[in-house]
């Protein structure tokens, strides 16, 4: 049978090598190590198995490493624990076996205990600890003992070993025995809690920093009373004293450079680190938050408590640059970015190679390659030419296969090859791409398959080499389908060429005529193209009207597909709102009132611009052409920014808000505190109910405050009598039965259905607004079907004291 393989020791498993006091051996010291093993393990062995173990001991020096840990666990699970035991004993006697490797075998003890072989597991654990005790320092032996005791937590033998080792390692501590008695490691306290208490309290001293295990609040140890082992600590705002067990249960150690400590005790120093070494702070935050979070979470941690909200964008830009130079932070994605802490440091060359081979399209491969090269430059590292060489060979083979089929992605594949060739220093990196472009009279299909701005830019450069005589005309014909972010560079190339003004005008005409597929160039033309002398041939109003017509087309038709429609609308919002709508305002300054009215109508009919952008555009039309808004009076019931109510209703709303804030929410806060004081929040139904009530009260308060901010008093003398509106009191007669009902329409603060007073914002009420005397209407709130006729119409009567005067 193959021997058990020991896992290699890692830096994280390294043990303290500080000088230790002489180790006081167990009472079994008079026996040789082999005799002690035989005596301890042999209690449950028969003669035959002891003989087998003796033969195994003779083969210890020849143990190979063929058997993995998971194989040993399977053997134990199958009931074949004797072979595993023999190899365990052989391995712990080897001189090259480290404590870290022995600790890594703890799952075997756990599996033995699960199989009911606790006595055997305890024997193996004891033997391993004894072996480390003889070969290594007491501190290393204690490090082995602790995880074994946590697994076999009822073993009196291991508890005694741990007690002896603590007494040996910390023999210079006068306060040790009192602490051990409080921790209860030799008594009935669970070993996990006892060990945590000892390890935490033996490490701290006045001035040490800790963090709460519950909410990450940092605290500083102010003093330690070792007589009764009580620890006094402060958070900077509050001071409290805890017993050693309670203290260790609630707190974990941290160093003075921990972000949580700096945020609470040295904000000035933290600000300095944030400015000079932002990556250091981010590494620290990642380590205390599970090694992974996104940039939105990071912003929530830092703003506004540490970084003012308006300074975040600038700081985050600097931080990203610093992150790219860090070997311990991996940055992925886009808004929000994903940040990951890698303790051993990440190798960007190996990560790039692993990611690259799983990418599907040439655009993805080109973008990842471009990002990798930029990251190498930011880190001041040279790309690994060996890795790039292997990737280049694979890309070249793939490009040749794709090119032989005449596929549209042929050029894109060759451009990826060119970029790799450029990175490894090839003197003619673009040779294959240039040859391909020179051989095809119409490269439009190839260019359109380059669905990446970076690919377009490289392709355009190759085009100038492939077609030195006519590249400007070819590029101008391709320009309308270019990605928006590539348009500026391509326009620079055309502006510097000998292309005629008619050629650029034809390009613009194509962009406008084919807007369904050239919308990125259309938006560029509106936002940036109109600032160029050669691109101003078309009036801004023509481009604006075409943009709005395109949005209307997207709104009417589903042939664009959801993803494309979303992209078209998002890009339109960005282009129209660029530079605080300056282009739109310039356009308004050059048109007449009638044109502005048509423009307003176009905007009002769109529902895919987004509420804010649409409102901003319409507000600018209103400011530029106020006469358009004087001709039309919005009826009271249609005002979106006003909520009409009686003075009594507004007073009731104010009373309700005060009741929510000053009574109900205070009572709820008291209930939450009382429920929390009962402990064990996971099983505390009163605590959960109180939290749910808090959320409901907050939602109700937010709704009431929003309505109250829009409220405007309504007076009877303001109410028209020629049509039904806000504040009307109306008599309706059922056409068939003659039954008469009387309804009043007021604001939401006044609604009382029992008194037939209805909220004018209700859907059925909005449908009645504007009706006149003699009109026939439907009243869906009543059981009687059929039309009702309006037989009386007038304002409601104000019964308040003010109204009666």
PDB file of C-alpha atoms in Angstrom, residues 554-744:
ATOM      1  CA  UNK A 554     -37.213  52.524 -31.405  1.00  0.00           C
ATOM      2  CA  UNK A 555     -40.240  53.252 -29.215  1.00  0.00           C
ATOM      3  CA  UNK A 556     -42.736  52.169 -31.875  1.00  0.00           C
ATOM      4  CA  UNK A 557     -40.978  49.120 -33.239  1.00  0.00           C
ATOM      5  CA  UNK A 558     -39.779  45.939 -31.566  1.00  0.00           C
ATOM      6  CA  UNK A 559     -37.497  44.950 -34.440  1.00  0.00           C
ATOM      7  CA  UNK A 560     -34.463  46.480 -32.710  1.00  0.00           C
ATOM      8  CA  UNK A 561     -34.544  43.940 -29.891  1.00  0.00           C
ATOM      9  CA  UNK A 562     -34.356  44.806 -26.204  1.00  0.00           C
ATOM     10  CA  UNK A 563     -30.541  44.912 -25.934  1.00  0.00           C
ATOM     11  CA  UNK A 564     -30.069  47.135 -29.011  1.00  0.00           C
ATOM     12  CA  UNK A 565     -32.966  49.419 -28.058  1.00  0.00           C
ATOM     13  CA  UNK A 566     -31.500  49.863 -24.587  1.00  0.00           C
ATOM     14  CA  UNK A 567     -28.089  50.702 -26.050  1.00  0.00           C
ATOM     15  CA  UNK A 568     -29.555  53.197 -28.575  1.00  0.00           C
ATOM     16  CA  UNK A 569     -31.510  55.039 -25.855  1.00  0.00           C
ATOM     17  CA  UNK A 570     -28.674  55.089 -23.327  1.00  0.00           C
ATOM     18  CA  UNK A 571     -26.253  56.501 -25.885  1.00  0.00           C
ATOM     19  CA  UNK A 572     -28.833  59.149 -26.883  1.00  0.00           C
ATOM     20  CA  UNK A 573     -29.238  60.279 -23.264  1.00  0.00           C
ATOM     21  CA  UNK A 574     -25.477  60.594 -22.921  1.00  0.00           C
ATOM     22  CA  UNK A 575     -25.090  62.577 -26.152  1.00  0.00           C
ATOM     23  CA  UNK A 576     -27.997  64.972 -25.539  1.00  0.00           C
ATOM     24  CA  UNK A 577     -26.964  65.736 -21.943  1.00  0.00           C
ATOM     25  CA  UNK A 578     -23.241  66.145 -22.712  1.00  0.00           C
ATOM     26  CA  UNK A 579     -21.628  69.316 -21.355  1.00  0.00           C
ATOM     27  CA  UNK A 580     -24.810  70.164 -19.449  1.00  0.00           C
ATOM     28  CA  UNK A 581     -26.977  70.256 -22.585  1.00  0.00           C
ATOM     29  CA  UNK A 582     -24.880  73.020 -24.133  1.00  0.00           C
ATOM     30  CA  UNK A 583     -25.348  71.709 -27.690  1.00  0.00           C
ATOM     31  CA  UNK A 584     -29.136  71.567 -27.225  1.00  0.00           C
ATOM     32  CA  UNK A 585     -29.243  75.129 -25.876  1.00  0.00           C
ATOM     33  CA  UNK A 586     -27.146  76.370 -28.812  1.00  0.00           C
ATOM     34  CA  UNK A 587     -29.594  74.671 -31.163  1.00  0.00           C
ATOM     35  CA  UNK A 588     -32.594  76.360 -29.477  1.00  0.00           C
ATOM     36  CA  UNK A 589     -30.983  79.770 -29.866  1.00  0.00           C
ATOM     37  CA  UNK A 590     -31.119  79.461 -33.652  1.00  0.00           C
ATOM     38  CA  UNK A 591     -34.742  78.367 -34.204  1.00  0.00           C
ATOM     39  CA  UNK A 592     -38.160  80.049 -34.255  1.00  0.00           C
ATOM     40  CA  UNK A 593     -41.092  79.538 -31.903  1.00  0.00           C
ATOM     41  CA  UNK A 594     -43.029  77.312 -34.311  1.00  0.00           C
ATOM     42  CA  UNK A 595     -40.069  74.963 -34.723  1.00  0.00           C
ATOM     43  CA  UNK A 596     -39.590  74.915 -30.954  1.00  0.00           C
ATOM     44  CA  UNK A 597     -43.258  73.916 -30.537  1.00  0.00           C
ATOM     45  CA  UNK A 598     -42.736  70.973 -32.900  1.00  0.00           C
ATOM     46  CA  UNK A 599     -39.580  70.040 -31.023  1.00  0.00           C
ATOM     47  CA  UNK A 600     -41.467  70.143 -27.721  1.00  0.00           C
ATOM     48  CA  UNK A 601     -44.143  67.838 -29.140  1.00  0.00           C
ATOM     49  CA  UNK A 602     -41.484  65.346 -30.265  1.00  0.00           C
ATOM     50  CA  UNK A 603     -39.937  65.308 -26.790  1.00  0.00           C
ATOM     51  CA  UNK A 604     -43.287  64.934 -25.021  1.00  0.00           C
ATOM     52  CA  UNK A 605     -44.144  61.863 -27.086  1.00  0.00           C
ATOM     53  CA  UNK A 606     -40.959  60.024 -26.128  1.00  0.00           C
ATOM     54  CA  UNK A 607     -40.914  57.723 -23.126  1.00  0.00           C
ATOM     55  CA  UNK A 608     -37.475  56.192 -23.642  1.00  0.00           C
ATOM     56  CA  UNK A 609     -35.280  59.238 -22.944  1.00  0.00           C
ATOM     57  CA  UNK A 610     -35.564  58.835 -19.212  1.00  0.00           C
ATOM     58  CA  UNK A 611     -37.516  61.147 -16.962  1.00  0.00           C
ATOM     59  CA  UNK A 612     -34.611  63.396 -15.960  1.00  0.00           C
ATOM     60  CA  UNK A 613     -33.208  63.976 -19.452  1.00  0.00           C
ATOM     61  CA  UNK A 614     -36.691  64.590 -20.875  1.00  0.00           C
ATOM     62  CA  UNK A 615     -37.526  67.070 -18.101  1.00  0.00           C
ATOM     63  CA  UNK A 616     -34.191  68.854 -18.518  1.00  0.00           C
ATOM     64  CA  UNK A 617     -34.724  69.242 -22.265  1.00  0.00           C
ATOM     65  CA  UNK A 618     -38.325  70.454 -21.903  1.00  0.00           C
ATOM     66  CA  UNK A 619     -37.317  72.915 -19.169  1.00  0.00           C
ATOM     67  CA  UNK A 620     -34.789  74.426 -21.547  1.00  0.00           C
ATOM     68  CA  UNK A 621     -37.467  74.731 -24.217  1.00  0.00           C
ATOM     69  CA  UNK A 622     -39.711  76.447 -21.641  1.00  0.00           C
ATOM     70  CA  UNK A 623     -36.992  78.924 -20.670  1.00  0.00           C
ATOM     71  CA  UNK A 624     -36.108  79.697 -24.278  1.00  0.00           C
ATOM     72  CA  UNK A 625     -39.743  79.972 -25.483  1.00  0.00           C
ATOM     73  CA  UNK A 626     -41.984  80.920 -22.512  1.00  0.00           C
ATOM     74  CA  UNK A 627     -44.758  82.029 -24.899  1.00  0.00           C
ATOM     75  CA  UNK A 628     -45.400  78.381 -25.805  1.00  0.00           C
ATOM     76  CA  UNK A 629     -46.533  77.727 -22.240  1.00  0.00           C
ATOM     77  CA  UNK A 630     -48.722  80.766 -21.752  1.00  0.00           C
ATOM     78  CA  UNK A 631     -51.305  79.594 -24.242  1.00  0.00           C
ATOM     79  CA  UNK A 632     -52.204  76.475 -22.352  1.00  0.00           C
ATOM     80  CA  UNK A 633     -53.379  76.256 -18.737  1.00  0.00           C
ATOM     81  CA  UNK A 634     -52.900  72.916 -17.055  1.00  0.00           C
ATOM     82  CA  UNK A 635     -56.088  71.886 -15.187  1.00  0.00           C
ATOM     83  CA  UNK A 636     -55.803  71.584 -11.422  1.00  0.00           C
ATOM     84  CA  UNK A 637     -56.302  67.831 -11.345  1.00  0.00           C
ATOM     85  CA  UNK A 638     -53.432  67.252 -13.842  1.00  0.00           C
ATOM     86  CA  UNK A 639     -50.756  69.202 -11.908  1.00  0.00           C
ATOM     87  CA  UNK A 640     -47.997  66.701 -11.100  1.00  0.00           C
ATOM     88  CA  UNK A 641     -45.973  68.996  -8.842  1.00  0.00           C
ATOM     89  CA  UNK A 642     -48.866  70.099  -6.598  1.00  0.00           C
ATOM     90  CA  UNK A 643     -51.191  68.208  -4.267  1.00  0.00           C
ATOM     91  CA  UNK A 644     -54.369  70.164  -3.421  1.00  0.00           C
ATOM     92  CA  UNK A 645     -55.978  69.703  -0.022  1.00  0.00           C
ATOM     93  CA  UNK A 646     -58.176  71.583   2.441  1.00  0.00           C
ATOM     94  CA  UNK A 647     -56.611  73.419   5.349  1.00  0.00           C
ATOM     95  CA  UNK A 648     -58.124  70.814   7.688  1.00  0.00           C
ATOM     96  CA  UNK A 649     -56.595  68.010   5.612  1.00  0.00           C
ATOM     97  CA  UNK A 650     -53.159  69.612   5.649  1.00  0.00           C
ATOM     98  CA  UNK A 651     -53.421  70.077   9.411  1.00  0.00           C
ATOM     99  CA  UNK A 652     -54.371  66.399   9.811  1.00  0.00           C
ATOM    100  CA  UNK A 653     -51.378  65.361   7.711  1.00  0.00           C
ATOM    101  CA  UNK A 654     -49.049  67.473   9.831  1.00  0.00           C
ATOM    102  CA  UNK A 655     -50.512  65.946  12.987  1.00  0.00           C
ATOM    103  CA  UNK A 656     -50.007  62.438  11.609  1.00  0.00           C
ATOM    104  CA  UNK A 657     -46.373  63.186  10.717  1.00  0.00           C
ATOM    105  CA  UNK A 658     -45.736  64.525  14.229  1.00  0.00           C
ATOM    106  CA  UNK A 659     -47.430  61.447  15.708  1.00  0.00           C
ATOM    107  CA  UNK A 660     -45.209  59.158  13.608  1.00  0.00           C
ATOM    108  CA  UNK A 661     -41.978  60.960  14.521  1.00  0.00           C
ATOM    109  CA  UNK A 662     -42.560  61.848  18.154  1.00  0.00           C
ATOM    110  CA  UNK A 663     -44.698  58.961  19.396  1.00  0.00           C
ATOM    111  CA  UNK A 664     -44.823  55.828  17.267  1.00  0.00           C
ATOM    112  CA  UNK A 665     -41.200  55.810  16.108  1.00  0.00           C
ATOM    113  CA  UNK A 666     -39.944  56.538  19.635  1.00  0.00           C
ATOM    114  CA  UNK A 667     -42.082  53.744  21.025  1.00  0.00           C
ATOM    115  CA  UNK A 668     -40.753  51.443  18.317  1.00  0.00           C
ATOM    116  CA  UNK A 669     -37.126  52.369  19.093  1.00  0.00           C
ATOM    117  CA  UNK A 670     -37.772  51.577  22.761  1.00  0.00           C
ATOM    118  CA  UNK A 671     -39.342  48.227  21.782  1.00  0.00           C
ATOM    119  CA  UNK A 672     -36.306  47.344  19.649  1.00  0.00           C
ATOM    120  CA  UNK A 673     -33.955  48.112  22.535  1.00  0.00           C
ATOM    121  CA  UNK A 674     -35.964  46.059  25.022  1.00  0.00           C
ATOM    122  CA  UNK A 675     -36.192  43.108  22.634  1.00  0.00           C
ATOM    123  CA  UNK A 676     -32.470  43.237  21.837  1.00  0.00           C
ATOM    124  CA  UNK A 677     -31.634  43.212  25.551  1.00  0.00           C
ATOM    125  CA  UNK A 678     -33.150  39.728  25.829  1.00  0.00           C
ATOM    126  CA  UNK A 679     -30.274  38.299  23.775  1.00  0.00           C
ATOM    127  CA  UNK A 680     -30.052  35.597  21.066  1.00  0.00           C
ATOM    128  CA  UNK A 681     -31.443  37.828  18.310  1.00  0.00           C
ATOM    129  CA  UNK A 682     -31.633  34.950  15.802  1.00  0.00           C
ATOM    130  CA  UNK A 683     -34.456  33.354  17.825  1.00  0.00           C
ATOM    131  CA  UNK A 684     -36.014  36.550  19.155  1.00  0.00           C
ATOM    132  CA  UNK A 685     -39.425  37.002  17.476  1.00  0.00           C
ATOM    133  CA  UNK A 686     -40.143  40.218  19.398  1.00  0.00           C
ATOM    134  CA  UNK A 687     -36.960  41.742  17.980  1.00  0.00           C
ATOM    135  CA  UNK A 688     -37.876  40.761  14.409  1.00  0.00           C
ATOM    136  CA  UNK A 689     -41.415  42.125  14.765  1.00  0.00           C
ATOM    137  CA  UNK A 690     -40.076  45.410  16.136  1.00  0.00           C
ATOM    138  CA  UNK A 691     -37.680  45.747  13.180  1.00  0.00           C
ATOM    139  CA  UNK A 692     -40.504  45.062  10.716  1.00  0.00           C
ATOM    140  CA  UNK A 693     -42.643  47.705  12.409  1.00  0.00           C
ATOM    141  CA  UNK A 694     -39.727  50.167  12.169  1.00  0.00           C
ATOM    142  CA  UNK A 695     -39.484  49.612   8.395  1.00  0.00           C
ATOM    143  CA  UNK A 696     -43.236  50.129   7.966  1.00  0.00           C
ATOM    144  CA  UNK A 697     -43.154  53.345  10.011  1.00  0.00           C
ATOM    145  CA  UNK A 698     -40.210  54.681   8.007  1.00  0.00           C
ATOM    146  CA  UNK A 699     -41.956  53.931   4.700  1.00  0.00           C
ATOM    147  CA  UNK A 700     -45.167  55.601   5.907  1.00  0.00           C
ATOM    148  CA  UNK A 701     -43.236  58.671   7.086  1.00  0.00           C
ATOM    149  CA  UNK A 702     -41.378  59.001   3.754  1.00  0.00           C
ATOM    150  CA  UNK A 703     -44.685  58.796   1.849  1.00  0.00           C
ATOM    151  CA  UNK A 704     -46.376  61.353   4.104  1.00  0.00           C
ATOM    152  CA  UNK A 705     -43.457  63.777   3.948  1.00  0.00           C
ATOM    153  CA  UNK A 706     -43.350  63.600   0.145  1.00  0.00           C
ATOM    154  CA  UNK A 707     -47.095  64.327  -0.092  1.00  0.00           C
ATOM    155  CA  UNK A 708     -46.876  67.087   2.525  1.00  0.00           C
ATOM    156  CA  UNK A 709     -44.072  68.813   0.582  1.00  0.00           C
ATOM    157  CA  UNK A 710     -46.373  69.066  -2.466  1.00  0.00           C
ATOM    158  CA  UNK A 711     -49.482  70.181  -0.541  1.00  0.00           C
ATOM    159  CA  UNK A 712     -51.216  73.463  -1.386  1.00  0.00           C
ATOM    160  CA  UNK A 713     -54.333  74.774   0.413  1.00  0.00           C
ATOM    161  CA  UNK A 714     -57.594  74.675  -1.570  1.00  0.00           C
ATOM    162  CA  UNK A 715     -60.378  77.233  -0.990  1.00  0.00           C
ATOM    163  CA  UNK A 716     -64.053  76.975  -2.129  1.00  0.00           C
ATOM    164  CA  UNK A 717     -63.987  80.365  -3.824  1.00  0.00           C
ATOM    165  CA  UNK A 718     -61.276  79.113  -6.199  1.00  0.00           C
ATOM    166  CA  UNK A 719     -63.353  76.207  -7.511  1.00  0.00           C
ATOM    167  CA  UNK A 720     -64.893  76.572 -11.018  1.00  0.00           C
ATOM    168  CA  UNK A 721     -68.619  75.754 -11.243  1.00  0.00           C
ATOM    169  CA  UNK A 722     -68.849  74.948 -14.948  1.00  0.00           C
ATOM    170  CA  UNK A 723     -67.008  71.618 -14.789  1.00  0.00           C
ATOM    171  CA  UNK A 724     -66.063  68.909 -12.303  1.00  0.00           C
ATOM    172  CA  UNK A 725     -62.618  69.531 -10.785  1.00  0.00           C
ATOM    173  CA  UNK A 726     -60.650  69.349  -7.534  1.00  0.00           C
ATOM    174  CA  UNK A 727     -62.915  70.603  -4.736  1.00  0.00           C
ATOM    175  CA  UNK A 728     -66.204  69.920  -6.546  1.00  0.00           C
ATOM    176  CA  UNK A 729     -69.282  68.570  -4.776  1.00  0.00           C
ATOM    177  CA  UNK A 730     -71.392  66.732  -7.367  1.00  0.00           C
ATOM    178  CA  UNK A 731     -74.857  65.135  -7.412  1.00  0.00           C
ATOM    179  CA  UNK A 732     -75.223  62.122  -9.722  1.00  0.00           C
ATOM    180  CA  UNK A 733     -78.627  60.604 -10.656  1.00  0.00           C
ATOM    181  CA  UNK A 734     -78.879  57.029 -11.887  1.00  0.00           C
ATOM    182  CA  UNK A 735     -80.528  57.219 -15.312  1.00  0.00           C
ATOM    183  CA  UNK A 736     -82.658  54.072 -14.817  1.00  0.00           C
ATOM    184  CA  UNK A 737     -83.535  54.030 -11.099  1.00  0.00           C
ATOM    185  CA  UNK A 738     -83.499  57.761 -10.403  1.00  0.00           C
ATOM    186  CA  UNK A 739     -81.305  57.195  -7.325  1.00  0.00           C
ATOM    187  CA  UNK A 740     -79.236  60.290  -6.460  1.00  0.00           C
ATOM    188  CA  UNK A 741     -75.771  60.132  -4.868  1.00  0.00           C
ATOM    189  CA  UNK A 742     -73.619  63.050  -3.777  1.00  0.00           C
ATOM    190  CA  UNK A 743     -69.810  62.844  -4.034  1.00  0.00           C
ATOM    191  CA  UNK A 744     -67.084  65.305  -3.065  1.00  0.00           C
TER     192      UNK A 744
END
